[in-house]
CSV table of C-alpha atoms in Angstrom, one decimal:
chain,number,residue,atom,x,y,z
A,1,MET,CA,-32.7,13.8,-41.9
A,2,HIS,CA,-35.3,15.8,-44.1
A,3,ASP,CA,-33.0,15.7,-47.1
A,4,SER,CA,-32.8,11.9,-46.9
A,5,LEU,CA,-36.5,11.5,-46.8
A,6,ASN,CA,-37.1,13.9,-49.8
A,7,SER,CA,-34.6,11.9,-51.9
A,8,LEU,CA,-36.1,8.6,-50.9
A,9,ASP,CA,-39.7,9.8,-51.8
A,10,GLY,CA,-38.4,11.0,-55.2
A,11,LEU,CA,-36.7,7.6,-55.9
A,12,LEU,CA,-39.9,5.7,-55.0
A,13,THR,CA,-42.0,8.0,-57.4
A,14,VAL,CA,-39.6,7.2,-60.2
A,15,LEU,CA,-39.6,3.5,-59.5
A,16,GLU,CA,-43.5,3.5,-59.6
A,17,THR,CA,-43.7,5.3,-63.0
A,18,ASN,CA,-40.7,3.3,-64.5
A,19,PRO,CA,-40.8,-0.2,-63.0
A,20,ILE,CA,-37.5,-2.2,-63.4
A,21,ASP,CA,-37.7,-5.5,-65.1
A,22,ALA,CA,-35.9,-8.1,-63.1
A,23,HIS,CA,-34.5,-9.6,-66.2
A,24,SER,CA,-33.3,-6.3,-67.7
A,25,PRO,CA,-29.8,-5.2,-67.2
A,26,LEU,CA,-29.6,-2.2,-64.8
A,27,ASP,CA,-27.6,-0.1,-67.2
A,28,THR,CA,-30.6,0.0,-69.7
A,29,VAL,CA,-32.9,1.4,-67.1
A,30,ASP,CA,-33.3,5.2,-67.3
A,31,ILE,CA,-33.3,6.6,-63.8
A,32,PRO,CA,-33.3,10.4,-63.7
A,33,LYS,CA,-30.9,12.1,-61.3
A,34,ILE,CA,-32.5,13.4,-58.1
A,35,LYS,CA,-31.4,16.9,-57.2
A,36,PRO,CA,-30.6,16.9,-53.4
A,37,VAL,CA,-32.2,19.5,-51.2
A,38,ALA,CA,-29.7,22.1,-50.1
A,39,LYS,CA,-29.0,22.1,-46.3
A,40,PRO,CA,-29.5,25.4,-44.5
A,41,VAL,CA,-26.3,27.2,-43.7
A,42,ASP,CA,-25.6,27.2,-39.9
A,43,GLU,CA,-24.0,30.6,-39.3
A,44,THR,CA,-23.4,29.8,-35.6
A,45,PRO,CA,-19.7,30.1,-35.0
A,46,THR,CA,-17.9,26.9,-33.8
A,47,PRO,CA,-17.2,27.2,-30.1
A,48,SER,CA,-13.5,27.1,-29.2
A,49,ILE,CA,-12.3,23.9,-27.4
A,50,GLN,CA,-12.2,24.4,-23.7
A,51,PRO,CA,-9.7,22.6,-21.4
A,52,PHE,CA,-10.9,19.8,-19.2
A,53,ALA,CA,-12.2,20.8,-15.9
A,54,TYR,CA,-9.2,19.3,-14.1
A,55,ASP,CA,-6.8,21.5,-16.1
A,56,ILE,CA,-8.0,24.8,-14.5
A,57,PRO,CA,-8.3,26.1,-11.0
A,58,ARG,CA,-11.5,25.2,-9.3
A,59,SER,CA,-12.3,28.6,-7.7
A,60,ALA,CA,-11.3,32.2,-7.7
A,61,GLU,CA,-9.8,31.8,-4.3
A,62,GLN,CA,-7.6,29.0,-5.5
A,63,SER,CA,-6.6,31.0,-8.4
A,64,GLN,CA,-5.5,33.8,-6.1
A,65,LYS,CA,-3.6,31.3,-4.0
A,66,VAL,CA,-1.7,30.0,-7.0
A,67,GLU,CA,-0.8,33.5,-8.1
A,68,ALA,CA,0.3,34.4,-4.6
A,69,LEU,CA,2.5,31.4,-4.4
A,70,ARG,CA,4.0,32.2,-7.8
A,71,GLN,CA,4.8,35.7,-6.7
A,72,THR,CA,6.4,34.4,-3.4
A,73,LEU,CA,8.6,32.0,-5.3
A,74,GLU,CA,9.6,34.7,-7.7
A,75,ARG,CA,10.6,36.9,-4.8
A,76,HIS,CA,12.9,34.2,-3.5
A,77,ARG,CA,14.4,33.2,-6.9
A,78,GLY,CA,17.9,31.7,-6.6
A,79,GLU,CA,17.7,31.0,-2.8
A,80,ARG,CA,18.1,27.8,-0.9
A,81,GLN,CA,15.3,26.5,1.3
A,82,LEU,CA,14.5,23.6,3.6
A,83,VAL,CA,11.3,21.7,3.1
A,84,VAL,CA,10.4,20.4,6.6
A,85,LEU,CA,8.1,17.5,7.0
A,86,GLN,CA,6.6,16.1,10.2
A,87,ASP,CA,8.9,13.8,12.2
A,88,PHE,CA,7.2,10.7,10.9
A,89,PRO,CA,6.2,11.7,7.3
A,90,ASP,CA,3.4,9.8,5.6
A,91,PRO,CA,2.9,9.4,1.9
A,92,ASP,CA,0.9,12.6,1.6
A,93,ALA,CA,3.8,14.6,3.2
A,94,LEU,CA,6.5,12.9,1.2
A,95,ALA,CA,4.8,13.3,-2.1
A,96,SER,CA,3.8,16.9,-1.4
A,97,GLY,CA,7.3,17.9,-0.3
A,98,TRP,CA,8.8,16.4,-3.5
A,99,THR,CA,6.2,18.3,-5.7
A,100,TYR,CA,7.0,21.6,-4.0
A,101,LYS,CA,10.7,21.0,-4.6
A,102,LEU,CA,10.1,20.4,-8.3
A,103,ILE,CA,7.9,23.5,-8.5
A,104,ALA,CA,10.6,25.6,-6.7
A,105,GLN,CA,13.3,24.4,-9.1
A,106,ARG,CA,11.5,26.4,-11.9
A,107,TYR,CA,12.4,29.5,-9.9
A,108,GLU,CA,16.0,28.4,-9.3
A,109,ILE,CA,15.2,27.7,-5.7
A,110,GLN,CA,17.2,24.7,-4.4
A,111,CYS,CA,15.3,22.7,-1.7
A,112,ASP,CA,16.4,20.0,0.7
A,113,ILE,CA,13.5,17.9,2.0
A,114,VAL,CA,14.1,16.9,5.7
A,115,TYR,CA,12.5,15.2,8.7
A,116,ALA,CA,13.7,14.5,12.2
A,117,GLY,CA,12.1,11.2,13.0
A,118,THR,CA,12.1,7.9,11.1
A,119,LEU,CA,10.4,6.0,8.3
A,120,SER,CA,9.0,2.8,9.8
A,121,HIS,CA,5.8,2.2,7.9
A,122,GLN,CA,6.6,-0.4,5.2
A,123,GLU,CA,4.8,1.6,2.5
A,124,ASN,CA,6.7,4.8,3.3
A,125,ILE,CA,10.0,2.9,3.1
A,126,ALA,CA,9.0,1.3,-0.2
A,127,LEU,CA,7.8,4.7,-1.6
A,128,VAL,CA,11.1,6.4,-0.9
A,129,LYS,CA,13.2,3.5,-2.2
A,130,LEU,CA,11.3,2.7,-5.3
A,131,THR,CA,10.9,6.3,-6.5
A,132,ASN,CA,14.3,7.6,-5.2
A,133,LEU,CA,12.3,10.3,-3.4
A,134,PRO,CA,14.9,12.9,-2.4
A,135,VAL,CA,14.3,13.1,1.4
A,136,GLN,CA,16.9,13.2,4.2
A,137,ARG,CA,16.7,12.4,7.9
A,138,TRP,CA,18.0,15.1,10.1
A,139,ALA,CA,18.2,13.7,13.6
A,140,LEU,CA,18.3,16.3,16.3
A,141,PRO,CA,21.8,15.4,17.6
A,142,THR,CA,23.2,16.0,14.1
A,143,LEU,CA,21.6,19.4,13.7
A,144,LYS,CA,24.3,21.1,15.7
A,145,SER,CA,26.9,20.1,13.1
A,146,ARG,CA,25.0,21.4,10.2
A,147,ASP,CA,25.6,24.8,8.6
A,148,LEU,CA,22.1,26.3,8.6
A,149,SER,CA,23.4,29.7,7.4
A,150,VAL,CA,23.1,28.4,3.7
A,151,TYR,CA,19.3,28.4,4.0
A,152,GLN,CA,17.3,31.6,3.5
A,153,GLY,CA,14.0,30.1,4.4
A,154,CYS,CA,12.0,27.0,5.2
A,155,THR,CA,8.7,25.6,3.9
A,156,LEU,CA,6.3,23.5,5.9
A,157,VAL,CA,4.4,20.9,3.9
A,158,ASP,CA,1.5,18.8,5.3
A,159,SER,CA,2.5,20.3,8.6
A,160,GLN,CA,2.3,23.6,10.6
A,161,GLY,CA,5.5,22.9,12.5
A,162,THR,CA,3.9,21.4,15.6
A,163,THR,CA,4.8,17.9,14.6
A,164,SER,CA,8.5,18.6,13.8
A,165,GLN,CA,11.3,18.7,16.3
A,166,LEU,CA,13.4,20.7,13.7
A,167,VAL,CA,11.2,23.8,13.7
A,168,PRO,CA,12.2,25.3,17.1
A,169,SER,CA,15.9,24.9,16.2
A,170,LEU,CA,15.4,26.5,12.8
A,171,ARG,CA,13.5,29.4,14.4
A,172,GLN,CA,16.4,29.8,16.8
A,173,ALA,CA,18.8,29.9,13.9
A,174,GLY,CA,16.8,32.8,12.4
A,175,ILE,CA,15.5,30.9,9.4
A,176,PRO,CA,12.1,32.4,8.5
A,177,ILE,CA,9.1,30.3,7.5
A,178,THR,CA,8.5,31.3,3.8
A,179,VAL,CA,5.6,28.9,2.8
A,180,VAL,CA,3.1,26.7,4.7
A,181,ILE,CA,0.9,24.3,2.8
A,182,ASP,CA,-1.3,22.0,4.8
A,183,HIS,CA,-4.8,20.4,5.1
A,184,HIS,CA,-5.0,20.0,8.8
A,185,ASN,CA,-6.9,22.3,11.1
A,186,MET,CA,-5.1,25.5,12.2
A,187,GLN,CA,-2.8,24.5,15.1
A,188,GLU,CA,-1.4,27.8,16.1
A,189,GLU,CA,-0.9,31.3,14.7
A,190,LEU,CA,1.7,31.2,12.0
A,191,LYS,CA,4.0,33.9,10.8
A,192,ALA,CA,4.8,33.0,7.2
A,193,GLU,CA,5.0,34.8,3.9
A,194,PHE,CA,2.6,32.5,2.2
A,195,VAL,CA,0.0,30.3,3.9
A,196,ASP,CA,-2.4,27.9,2.2
A,197,ILE,CA,-4.2,25.9,4.9
A,198,ARG,CA,-7.4,24.0,3.8
A,199,PRO,CA,-8.9,21.9,6.6
A,200,HIS,CA,-11.8,20.8,4.3
A,201,THR,CA,-9.4,19.4,1.7
A,202,ARG,CA,-8.8,15.7,2.2
A,203,ALA,CA,-5.1,15.6,1.2
A,204,THR,CA,-2.2,18.1,0.8
A,205,ALA,CA,-1.4,16.1,-2.3
A,206,THR,CA,-4.6,17.5,-3.8
A,207,ILE,CA,-3.5,21.0,-3.1
A,208,LEU,CA,-0.1,20.5,-4.7
A,209,THR,CA,-1.7,18.8,-7.7
A,210,GLN,CA,-3.9,21.8,-8.2
A,211,TYR,CA,-0.8,23.9,-8.3
A,212,LEU,CA,0.4,21.7,-11.1
A,213,GLN,CA,-2.9,21.9,-12.9
A,214,ALA,CA,-2.7,25.7,-12.7
A,215,GLY,CA,0.6,25.7,-14.5
A,216,LEU,CA,3.2,26.2,-11.8
A,217,LEU,CA,4.9,23.1,-13.2
A,218,LYS,CA,4.0,21.2,-16.4
A,219,LEU,CA,4.4,17.5,-15.9
A,220,ASP,CA,6.1,15.6,-18.7
A,221,SER,CA,5.2,12.0,-19.1
A,222,ASN,CA,8.6,11.4,-20.8
A,223,SER,CA,10.4,12.6,-17.6
A,224,ASN,CA,11.2,9.7,-15.3
A,225,GLU,CA,11.3,12.0,-12.3
A,226,HIS,CA,7.9,13.5,-13.1
A,227,VAL,CA,6.3,10.1,-13.5
A,228,LYS,CA,7.7,9.0,-10.2
A,229,CYS,CA,6.6,12.2,-8.5
A,230,ALA,CA,3.1,11.8,-10.0
A,231,THR,CA,3.0,8.2,-8.7
A,232,ALA,CA,3.9,9.5,-5.2
A,233,LEU,CA,1.2,12.1,-5.4
A,234,MET,CA,-1.4,9.5,-6.4
A,235,HIS,CA,-0.3,7.3,-3.5
A,236,GLY,CA,-0.5,10.3,-1.1
A,237,LEU,CA,-3.9,11.3,-2.3
A,238,ARG,CA,-5.1,7.7,-2.1
A,239,SER,CA,-3.6,7.2,1.4
A,240,ASP,CA,-5.3,10.3,2.9
A,241,THR,CA,-8.7,9.6,1.3
A,242,ASP,CA,-9.0,5.9,2.3
A,243,ALA,CA,-8.2,4.6,-1.2
A,244,LEU,CA,-10.5,7.4,-2.6
A,245,ARG,CA,-13.5,6.1,-0.6
A,246,GLN,CA,-13.6,9.4,1.3
A,247,ALA,CA,-12.5,11.5,-1.7
A,248,LYS,CA,-14.4,14.6,-2.7
A,249,GLU,CA,-14.8,16.2,-6.1
A,250,GLU,CA,-11.5,18.0,-6.0
A,251,ASP,CA,-9.7,14.8,-5.1
A,252,PHE,CA,-11.2,12.9,-8.0
A,253,LEU,CA,-10.3,15.8,-10.3
A,254,ALA,CA,-6.7,15.7,-9.0
A,255,ALA,CA,-6.6,12.0,-9.5
A,256,ALA,CA,-7.9,12.3,-13.0
A,257,TYR,CA,-5.1,14.7,-13.8
A,258,LEU,CA,-2.4,12.5,-12.3
A,259,SER,CA,-3.8,9.5,-14.2
A,260,ARG,CA,-2.1,10.9,-17.3
A,261,PHE,CA,1.4,10.6,-15.7
A,262,TYR,CA,1.6,8.1,-12.9
A,263,ASP,CA,3.0,4.6,-13.2
A,264,GLY,CA,0.4,2.0,-12.1
A,265,GLN,CA,2.9,-0.8,-11.8
A,266,LEU,CA,5.1,1.2,-9.6
A,267,LEU,CA,2.2,2.2,-7.3
A,268,ASN,CA,1.1,-1.4,-7.1
A,269,ALA,CA,4.7,-2.3,-6.0
A,270,VAL,CA,4.5,0.3,-3.2
A,271,LEU,CA,1.1,-0.9,-2.0
A,272,GLN,CA,2.1,-4.6,-1.9
A,273,SER,CA,5.0,-4.1,0.5
A,274,SER,CA,4.7,-6.6,3.3
A,275,ARG,CA,4.2,-5.9,7.0
A,276,SER,CA,7.2,-6.5,9.3
A,277,LYS,CA,7.1,-9.0,12.2
A,278,GLN,CA,7.2,-6.1,14.6
A,279,VAL,CA,4.1,-4.5,13.1
A,280,MET,CA,2.2,-7.8,13.3
A,281,ASP,CA,3.2,-8.2,16.9
A,282,VAL,CA,1.8,-4.8,17.8
A,283,ILE,CA,-1.5,-5.6,15.9
A,284,GLU,CA,-1.6,-8.8,17.9
A,285,ARG,CA,-1.1,-6.9,21.2
A,286,SER,CA,-3.8,-4.4,20.2
A,287,LEU,CA,-6.3,-7.2,19.6
A,288,LYS,CA,-5.4,-8.8,22.9
A,289,ASN,CA,-5.6,-5.6,25.0
A,290,ARG,CA,-8.5,-3.8,23.4
A,291,ILE,CA,-11.7,-2.8,25.3
A,292,VAL,CA,-14.8,-1.9,23.3
A,293,GLN,CA,-17.4,0.6,24.6
A,294,ASN,CA,-20.1,2.5,22.7
A,295,ASN,CA,-18.5,1.3,19.4
A,296,PHE,CA,-15.1,2.6,20.4
A,297,SER,CA,-12.2,0.2,20.5
A,298,ILE,CA,-9.3,1.3,22.8
A,299,ALA,CA,-6.1,-0.5,23.1
A,300,GLY,CA,-2.7,0.1,24.8
A,301,VAL,CA,0.2,-1.8,23.3
A,302,GLY,CA,2.9,-1.2,25.9
A,303,TYR,CA,6.5,-0.2,25.0
A,304,LEU,CA,7.8,0.2,21.4
A,305,ARG,CA,11.1,1.0,19.8
A,306,TYR,CA,11.3,4.3,18.1
A,307,ASP,CA,11.7,2.6,14.7
A,308,ASP,CA,8.4,0.7,15.2
A,309,ARG,CA,6.1,3.6,16.2
A,310,ASP,CA,4.3,3.5,12.8
A,311,ALA,CA,2.9,0.1,13.9
A,312,ILE,CA,0.5,2.1,16.1
A,313,PRO,CA,-1.5,3.7,13.3
A,314,GLN,CA,-1.5,0.4,11.4
A,315,ALA,CA,-3.0,-1.3,14.5
A,316,ALA,CA,-5.6,1.4,14.6
A,317,ASP,CA,-6.4,0.9,10.9
A,318,PHE,CA,-6.9,-2.8,11.7
A,319,LEU,CA,-9.1,-2.4,14.8
A,320,VAL,CA,-11.5,0.0,13.2
A,321,THR,CA,-12.5,-2.8,10.7
A,322,GLU,CA,-14.0,-4.9,13.5
A,323,GLU,CA,-17.8,-5.4,13.4
A,324,ASN,CA,-19.8,-2.9,15.5
A,325,VAL,CA,-16.7,-0.6,15.9
A,326,HIS,CA,-16.7,2.9,14.3
A,327,THR,CA,-13.6,4.3,16.1
A,328,ALA,CA,-10.3,2.8,17.2
A,329,VAL,CA,-7.6,4.4,19.4
A,330,VAL,CA,-4.3,2.6,19.8
A,331,TYR,CA,-1.4,4.0,21.9
A,332,GLY,CA,1.9,3.0,23.4
A,333,ILE,CA,5.1,4.3,25.0
A,334,VAL,CA,7.7,4.9,22.4
A,335,HIS,CA,11.4,5.0,23.5
A,336,ASP,CA,13.8,7.3,21.6
A,337,GLU,CA,17.2,5.8,22.4
A,338,ASP,CA,19.0,8.8,20.7
A,339,GLU,CA,17.5,11.3,23.1
A,340,ASP,CA,16.7,8.8,25.9
A,341,LEU,CA,13.2,10.1,25.9
A,342,GLU,CA,9.8,8.4,26.2
A,343,VAL,CA,6.6,9.6,24.7
A,344,VAL,CA,3.0,8.3,24.7
A,345,VAL,CA,2.1,8.0,21.1
A,346,GLY,CA,-1.4,7.3,19.9
A,347,SER,CA,-3.5,7.1,16.7
A,348,LEU,CA,-7.2,7.4,16.1
A,349,ARG,CA,-9.1,6.1,13.1
A,350,THR,CA,-12.8,6.5,12.6
A,351,ASN,CA,-15.5,5.9,10.0
A,352,LYS,CA,-18.1,7.8,11.9
A,353,LEU,CA,-18.7,11.0,9.9
A,354,THR,CA,-20.1,13.0,12.8
A,355,LEU,CA,-17.0,12.4,14.9
A,356,ASP,CA,-14.3,15.1,14.5
A,357,PRO,CA,-10.9,13.6,15.3
A,358,ASP,CA,-9.2,16.9,15.8
A,359,GLU,CA,-11.9,18.1,18.3
A,360,PHE,CA,-12.0,14.7,20.0
A,361,ILE,CA,-8.3,14.5,20.7
A,362,LYS,CA,-7.9,18.1,21.7
A,363,GLU,CA,-10.7,17.7,24.2
A,364,ALA,CA,-9.4,14.4,25.5
A,365,PHE,CA,-5.8,15.4,26.1
A,366,GLY,CA,-5.7,19.2,26.3
A,367,GLN,CA,-2.6,21.4,26.1
A,368,ASP,CA,0.9,21.7,27.5
A,369,ALA,CA,2.2,24.5,29.6
A,370,GLN,CA,2.9,26.6,26.4
A,371,GLY,CA,-0.7,26.2,25.2
A,372,ARG,CA,0.2,23.7,22.5
A,373,TYR,CA,-2.2,20.8,22.1
A,374,PHE,CA,-0.9,17.3,22.6
A,375,GLY,CA,-2.5,16.1,19.4
A,376,GLY,CA,-5.0,16.9,16.6
A,377,GLY,CA,-6.4,15.4,13.5
A,378,ARG,CA,-8.1,15.6,10.1
A,379,SER,CA,-11.0,13.8,8.5
A,380,GLN,CA,-11.3,10.3,10.0
A,381,ALA,CA,-7.8,10.2,11.5
A,382,GLY,CA,-5.9,11.8,14.3
A,383,GLY,CA,-2.9,11.4,16.6
A,384,PHE,CA,-1.4,12.5,19.8
A,385,GLU,CA,2.0,12.6,21.5
A,386,ILE,CA,2.4,13.2,25.3
A,387,PRO,CA,6.0,13.4,26.7
A,388,LEU,CA,6.6,11.5,29.9
A,389,GLY,CA,8.8,14.3,31.2
A,390,PHE,CA,10.5,13.5,34.5
A,391,LEU,CA,9.4,9.8,34.2
A,392,SER,CA,11.1,9.4,30.9
A,393,GLY,CA,14.0,7.1,30.6
A,394,PHE,CA,14.9,3.5,30.2
A,395,THR,CA,15.1,1.3,33.3
A,396,GLU,CA,16.4,-2.2,33.7
A,397,SER,CA,13.8,-3.1,36.3
A,398,PRO,CA,10.9,-5.0,34.6
A,399,GLU,CA,8.7,-4.4,37.7
A,400,TYR,CA,9.2,-0.6,37.5
A,401,ALA,CA,8.7,-0.5,33.7
A,402,LYS,CA,5.4,-2.5,34.1
A,403,MET,CA,4.2,-0.2,36.9
A,404,LYS,CA,5.0,2.9,34.8
A,405,TRP,CA,3.1,1.5,31.9
A,406,ASN,CA,0.1,0.6,34.0
A,407,VAL,CA,-0.1,4.2,35.3
A,408,PHE,CA,0.0,5.8,31.8
A,409,ASP,CA,-2.3,3.1,30.4
A,410,ALA,CA,-4.9,3.8,33.0
A,411,GLN,CA,-4.6,7.6,32.6
A,412,VAL,CA,-5.0,7.5,28.8
A,413,LYS,CA,-8.0,5.2,29.1
A,414,GLN,CA,-9.6,7.4,31.7
A,415,LYS,CA,-9.3,10.5,29.5
A,416,LEU,CA,-10.7,8.7,26.5
A,417,LEU,CA,-13.5,6.9,28.3
A,418,ARG,CA,-14.8,10.1,29.8
A,419,LEU,CA,-15.6,11.2,26.3
A,420,VAL,CA,-16.7,7.8,25.0
A,421,ASN,CA,-19.1,7.2,27.9
A,422,PRO,CA,-19.6,10.4,29.8
A,423,ASP,CA,-22.4,9.1,31.9
A,424,GLN,CA,-20.2,6.6,33.7
A,425,HIS,CA,-17.3,7.5,36.0
A,426,TYR,CA,-14.0,5.7,35.6
A,427,PRO,CA,-11.8,6.4,38.7
A,428,ASN,CA,-9.3,3.8,37.7
A,429,GLY,CA,-9.4,4.5,34.0
A,430,VAL,CA,-10.8,1.1,33.0
A,431,GLY,CA,-14.3,0.1,32.0
């Protein structure tokens, strides 16, 4: 800036002492050369280029976790493992399980991703089909015919084993839990070689993406499998952060990293999958049956087929959008025809930041005889499952089925309303 000013002042001085005739050709005018003022030499060394923030671990603790996982995988190089998801895996679980499988491949560990329940949510079905996500359903009746001796360990992803029917059988078969990666609150004491449980992290997909950022696997945008997996991770992260509206800094940093690799059109195709008629019927029932007290919307939807149970959280998602409602709980009796069992299944959704779904559900429904809670939750969402026990089983008598539903409907309402409105007594479970 100073050099330019000095040169300009010199030029003006010359022009004042040697005015240019407008009619004279410029090449006849004698304009002396102006010697530029030398710039001071900056001897400060050029700083080296640092990687973007989302390319490096976010804390020393996370760096230690990454290294511990790397060492664990190295110790089990060449083995075969099961990656066990919850019985009804959501996008976060599906994507995280796939990412772990790809990371483990670098250590020559072969993984089979399995779940015992079913995929009924239209987005989950679309995600698996459109990305060719390598997941298998292992129904309990088929478990007896499988050779479990080929597996040296199992990994729990987006779960701690309490939401999978497979885990007790795997423990009985002597298959150790090698790795646990989850973002839910601690459910029970776990005996595993490597445990990374972060209740304050919004999505397990965020944790797995941080492993990628730290270099456990370098994603390649030219790899079709890597692009699809990154798309699944973006969907899982988006799903568990309410389309990023509840995301924290680490989630945004993970999304920024994935933005280099994911397929936006593929993700859009997954998100645009349509609701089935069965789901719409359950949402309609929840609207018809709901009661609203103290900004809680509570709805029982009756009996559902096992394959339609994902309609319950979708109904809760819908009810929580109603004006003057901050929390919705939807529940029904799900009939598993394979096992001839019935379970009360419920979902909670809330946008009230001071309500802890995990604490609320555990306080409402308590524990079973073995001390295991009937449900739990994470930020803004939760769920519960209560076996009907002796009263389980299909009956051809409509009158008996209706009477049984009325009993469980009243009992669930009573337990919820005691927390929702503790100053009022509900002897019959209704408000």
